[in-house]
């Protein structure tokens, strides 16, 4: 099961956080800082899976943006690793070349996309068109 | 795809985010945020009704602020209002806010539930999805009560849209997890299983998560899912599926779905139905075959997706553990990955192989990769990969390769990462014992362990080697010889001295025939290490000495002389002093027969499970010992396993027993509660505090670190410069302390450093450190003015009966303090017995002609002499019951003076000096602590329980100690802290 997903930039600023398990606000900041520090400190040739407390972290870096997923022991690491990529591809498709700014300015939309892909810590949808469908419907309504 | 403009029309939001980004400092950011929060608050509170667009904008801003880590305590109502909007965009942002910000115990749940109910019955699929997402995200008990009946119906209804089904499946999973009692199985259950057959892959993907969870809880009811999952998997894997829609990812058909199907199958044993099983084996073979085919794309995404399925398939093969052919093929495949250039694959292969190693079918196949794994241990650049390699070596070890593996692990230990050393040490110790055919190899290995990584060799490891040597007489001579040789090294680890002391004390006679290791040579060798050792080791050595007197009467006079010396018989440490006195007496009055009986060789320990295994078992991770392995360890190591508990307590000879079990020593002389004296943790704490304090004087640590050769030396040589200064402690009562001095005292109960006092002229800072029953305090007097203080004098007094309870000595200070300057004073404190009052510090000086005179309480409180004691729940309550005399308990119920923050409470309790015990009290809200107060006269064991009541903002504090005055005083002190 997926416990949380974070998008953080290299300076350690959180750009998106989604928790699938109640974590107190006060503890979130500490957890995020801890997780990000751990991942950023790793070199390129080191593996993308890190054990962290009771979780396993799967992380992937895109330019200055780091995506970290905290999962339980029994989760398939490679499938999560590719889930992250799929997520980024969906963002890329929607924002046509996604950047950190897109995520900051469109937090609500990124949340919608994420909610279509992962619900309650489980993968619900992986098909890009279907993931984007509700958001596109929403955009159409806004335009009209 | 429509081009999306940045900020999407919400200009205010874009401006705000840009502002935040441009903030140069954290302060500026907070300022900007507070301004915005005030703005939004006023907008929400204002008379003018906000339109949907504005509400949406503000809610978006709040979301952004929340993400930056600020608590949002308003806006919830506005968000709830947005839920009932008919506009999708507004409704959507309302739900988003609720999902992110509202936790399951919000008071608004009822209102939210109303909105959800409306949307669920709206038959508008987009609205329904939003509502279902919200339930899946928040998932409170109230929601379960309201919707647990409705959602299964939506999930299986024929006319429900696919996307709604997906959301409903995960929504139900959430409710089932939070309130399983409310989700009743019914006729929907069988229909849920058939969702595995659903046309739509998205629905299958979502439904599997639900089915997996339900199957784990009710395997029988969901058994039919196995054959359905197999046929679904088979259609995907063989690409017979024509309805793959857009679920192909980089040429890999439905990788995530395949993984989930394979994981679902791991909830069940292999299918009984031959046809189903045949089909599944075929699938697994196809997956293994595909790994060998040339990749359809060079992209890493392609191979990752393919390998995700492969690893999951291998997990399933290992889970079944019944198909030798598949197991060996899996092993070969993983073997290839061990040398892959992708670190991720090497990591996963090592991890997966670890579980393969425990299967009887593939154990041999795994072993063929030993060289590669050893190489990985030596050359991998990533510590987590090296860790996996070490785990795998441990898992693949058996009688045939144990010598090689142990040797490799030992040589790796010399350079191993600090983070994994302790576990490595345990593993080597377990393997050495488990596969020891000849015990000289075992003894060599453990002594090597101590030599290479002595700091990481825990008590369990060296207790164990002693147990085994004692239980096996064929190795005793060899052990004595080896340990004697190891002790020749000029710098050997203290653990080596412990093992050496114990073994020579028992079996030194076996090598005494050789003039190079004659009794006196042995004794001198041991005694040459004595002065460098901590108190527990010295205590052990003293016991070894008395055993020497019995073994070798010719050493009697030499040893008696050592025992008689001031540094032993008048040692400030009670334990050492007692041993010296008693051993000396015993050796002089007892006849040789009596001596021989009292100091007889240790009897063999009863056979028990290795305490090291138990410890390793506690460590998590794939390399940790499984239950199987434990049993195997018992079986194979059975012949040599000595006892556990007896060893734990008696082998240590009164050394630092961290367990609260009564620690009998060799002679059973020790009385009083056991103490964690000078445990390594205490040592490192000392260093930390020291570096933080920044006192630039090595003498401070040096004096305290080798604990108290004699208390006189510590108290006499302070790091101050004046060496002829007479102690300035006087006994007459000088002045009454300042009215606020009690309050000042309370500030320092839970901390050792800080500012004790400050007025317009003078600032007094304190740094202090305590060890056992001794303390040293540095007082820093700072002149805050630009004018000299002259005739500056300070006196420390112990009023009344404190005189006989506390021995306080202070250096005189310079009588002149320049304007802006600071002088330092050192105060040495020895706690003779428990006490309740505080020493007084009187300060007199002239400032511009006027005499200043003030008296403060020195923050020396009884808790400063605590040594933390770790103990398990059972022991705690046993001890608690033992301290049941009414006068041993002190209790106070008081109102909270500060916020009831768990972390703050913990920090304070730790500062108190006791051990904060986790998982002891059945109520996780409560705190329990244990510690022993060290005074010169006695040790006072104390237990504490603090029960916060958040509703009432009250605490109940209960302290039990073996001494009534201590309970009372601790209770008084602590009641002011929270």
Short mmCIF file of N, CA and C in Angstrom, two decimals, chain B residues 83 86 91 95 112-132 135 146-147 150-151 153-154 159-160 164:
data_model
loop_
_atom_site.label_atom_id
_atom_site.label_comp_id
_atom_site.label_asym_id
_atom_site.label_seq_id
_atom_site.Cartn_x
_atom_site.Cartn_y
_atom_site.Cartn_z
N UNK B 83 -19.50 22.39 -1.34
CA UNK B 83 -19.93 21.04 -1.70
C UNK B 83 -21.33 21.05 -2.31
N UNK B 86 -23.85 23.74 -7.38
CA UNK B 86 -24.19 22.92 -8.54
C UNK B 86 -23.10 22.95 -9.59
N UNK B 91 -17.77 22.65 -6.62
CA UNK B 91 -17.96 21.44 -5.84
C UNK B 91 -16.63 20.70 -5.70
N UNK B 95 -14.59 19.64 -2.30
CA UNK B 95 -14.21 18.28 -1.93
C UNK B 95 -12.70 18.15 -1.73
N UNK B 112 -20.86 17.33 5.97
CA UNK B 112 -20.20 16.77 4.80
C UNK B 112 -20.98 15.55 4.31
N UNK B 113 -21.37 14.73 5.28
CA UNK B 113 -22.12 13.53 4.92
C UNK B 113 -23.40 13.87 4.15
N UNK B 114 -24.05 14.94 4.55
CA UNK B 114 -25.26 15.36 3.85
C UNK B 114 -24.99 15.65 2.39
N UNK B 115 -23.92 16.42 2.18
CA UNK B 115 -23.56 16.77 0.81
C UNK B 115 -23.23 15.51 0.02
N UNK B 116 -22.49 14.60 0.66
CA UNK B 116 -22.12 13.37 -0.03
C UNK B 116 -23.36 12.58 -0.41
N UNK B 117 -24.28 12.52 0.53
CA UNK B 117 -25.50 11.75 0.28
C UNK B 117 -26.22 12.30 -0.96
N UNK B 118 -26.32 13.62 -1.02
CA UNK B 118 -26.97 14.23 -2.18
C UNK B 118 -26.26 13.87 -3.47
N UNK B 119 -24.93 13.96 -3.43
CA UNK B 119 -24.19 13.70 -4.66
C UNK B 119 -24.28 12.24 -5.07
N UNK B 120 -24.27 11.34 -4.08
CA UNK B 120 -24.35 9.92 -4.42
C UNK B 120 -25.67 9.59 -5.10
N UNK B 121 -26.73 10.29 -4.69
CA UNK B 121 -28.02 9.97 -5.28
C UNK B 121 -28.31 10.82 -6.52
N UNK B 122 -27.33 11.65 -6.90
CA UNK B 122 -27.57 12.57 -8.02
C UNK B 122 -27.59 11.85 -9.37
N UNK B 123 -27.02 10.65 -9.40
CA UNK B 123 -26.88 9.87 -10.63
C UNK B 123 -25.99 10.58 -11.65
N UNK B 124 -25.36 11.66 -11.23
CA UNK B 124 -24.37 12.31 -12.08
C UNK B 124 -23.01 11.65 -11.77
N UNK B 125 -22.43 10.91 -12.72
CA UNK B 125 -21.23 10.13 -12.40
C UNK B 125 -20.07 10.99 -11.89
N UNK B 126 -19.88 12.18 -12.43
CA UNK B 126 -18.78 13.01 -11.96
C UNK B 126 -18.98 13.40 -10.50
N UNK B 127 -20.23 13.77 -10.15
CA UNK B 127 -20.50 14.13 -8.76
C UNK B 127 -20.32 12.91 -7.85
N UNK B 128 -20.79 11.77 -8.36
CA UNK B 128 -20.68 10.56 -7.54
C UNK B 128 -19.21 10.24 -7.26
N UNK B 129 -18.38 10.39 -8.29
CA UNK B 129 -16.96 10.10 -8.11
C UNK B 129 -16.34 11.01 -7.06
N UNK B 130 -16.69 12.31 -7.15
CA UNK B 130 -16.16 13.26 -6.17
C UNK B 130 -16.53 12.82 -4.76
N UNK B 131 -17.79 12.47 -4.59
CA UNK B 131 -18.26 12.09 -3.25
C UNK B 131 -17.55 10.83 -2.78
N UNK B 132 -17.37 9.87 -3.69
CA UNK B 132 -16.72 8.62 -3.31
C UNK B 132 -15.25 8.84 -2.97
N UNK B 135 -15.04 10.10 0.53
CA UNK B 135 -15.17 9.05 1.56
C UNK B 135 -13.88 8.25 1.64
N UNK B 146 -22.88 5.92 7.73
CA UNK B 146 -23.85 6.47 6.79
C UNK B 146 -23.87 5.74 5.45
N UNK B 147 -22.70 5.24 5.01
CA UNK B 147 -22.64 4.78 3.62
C UNK B 147 -22.25 3.31 3.44
N UNK B 150 -24.78 1.55 1.38
CA UNK B 150 -25.04 2.10 0.05
C UNK B 150 -23.96 1.73 -0.96
N UNK B 151 -22.71 1.78 -0.53
CA UNK B 151 -21.62 1.67 -1.50
C UNK B 151 -21.52 0.30 -2.18
N UNK B 153 -23.80 -1.53 -2.99
CA UNK B 153 -24.88 -1.54 -3.98
C UNK B 153 -24.44 -0.81 -5.25
N UNK B 154 -23.83 0.37 -5.04
CA UNK B 154 -23.35 1.12 -6.19
C UNK B 154 -22.29 0.32 -6.95
N UNK B 159 -25.92 -0.85 -13.78
CA UNK B 159 -25.92 0.38 -14.58
C UNK B 159 -24.89 1.41 -14.10
N UNK B 160 -24.05 1.02 -13.15
CA UNK B 160 -23.06 1.98 -12.66
C UNK B 160 -21.95 2.15 -13.69
N UNK B 164 -17.21 5.20 -11.79
CA UNK B 164 -17.84 5.20 -10.48
C UNK B 164 -17.55 3.88 -9.76
#
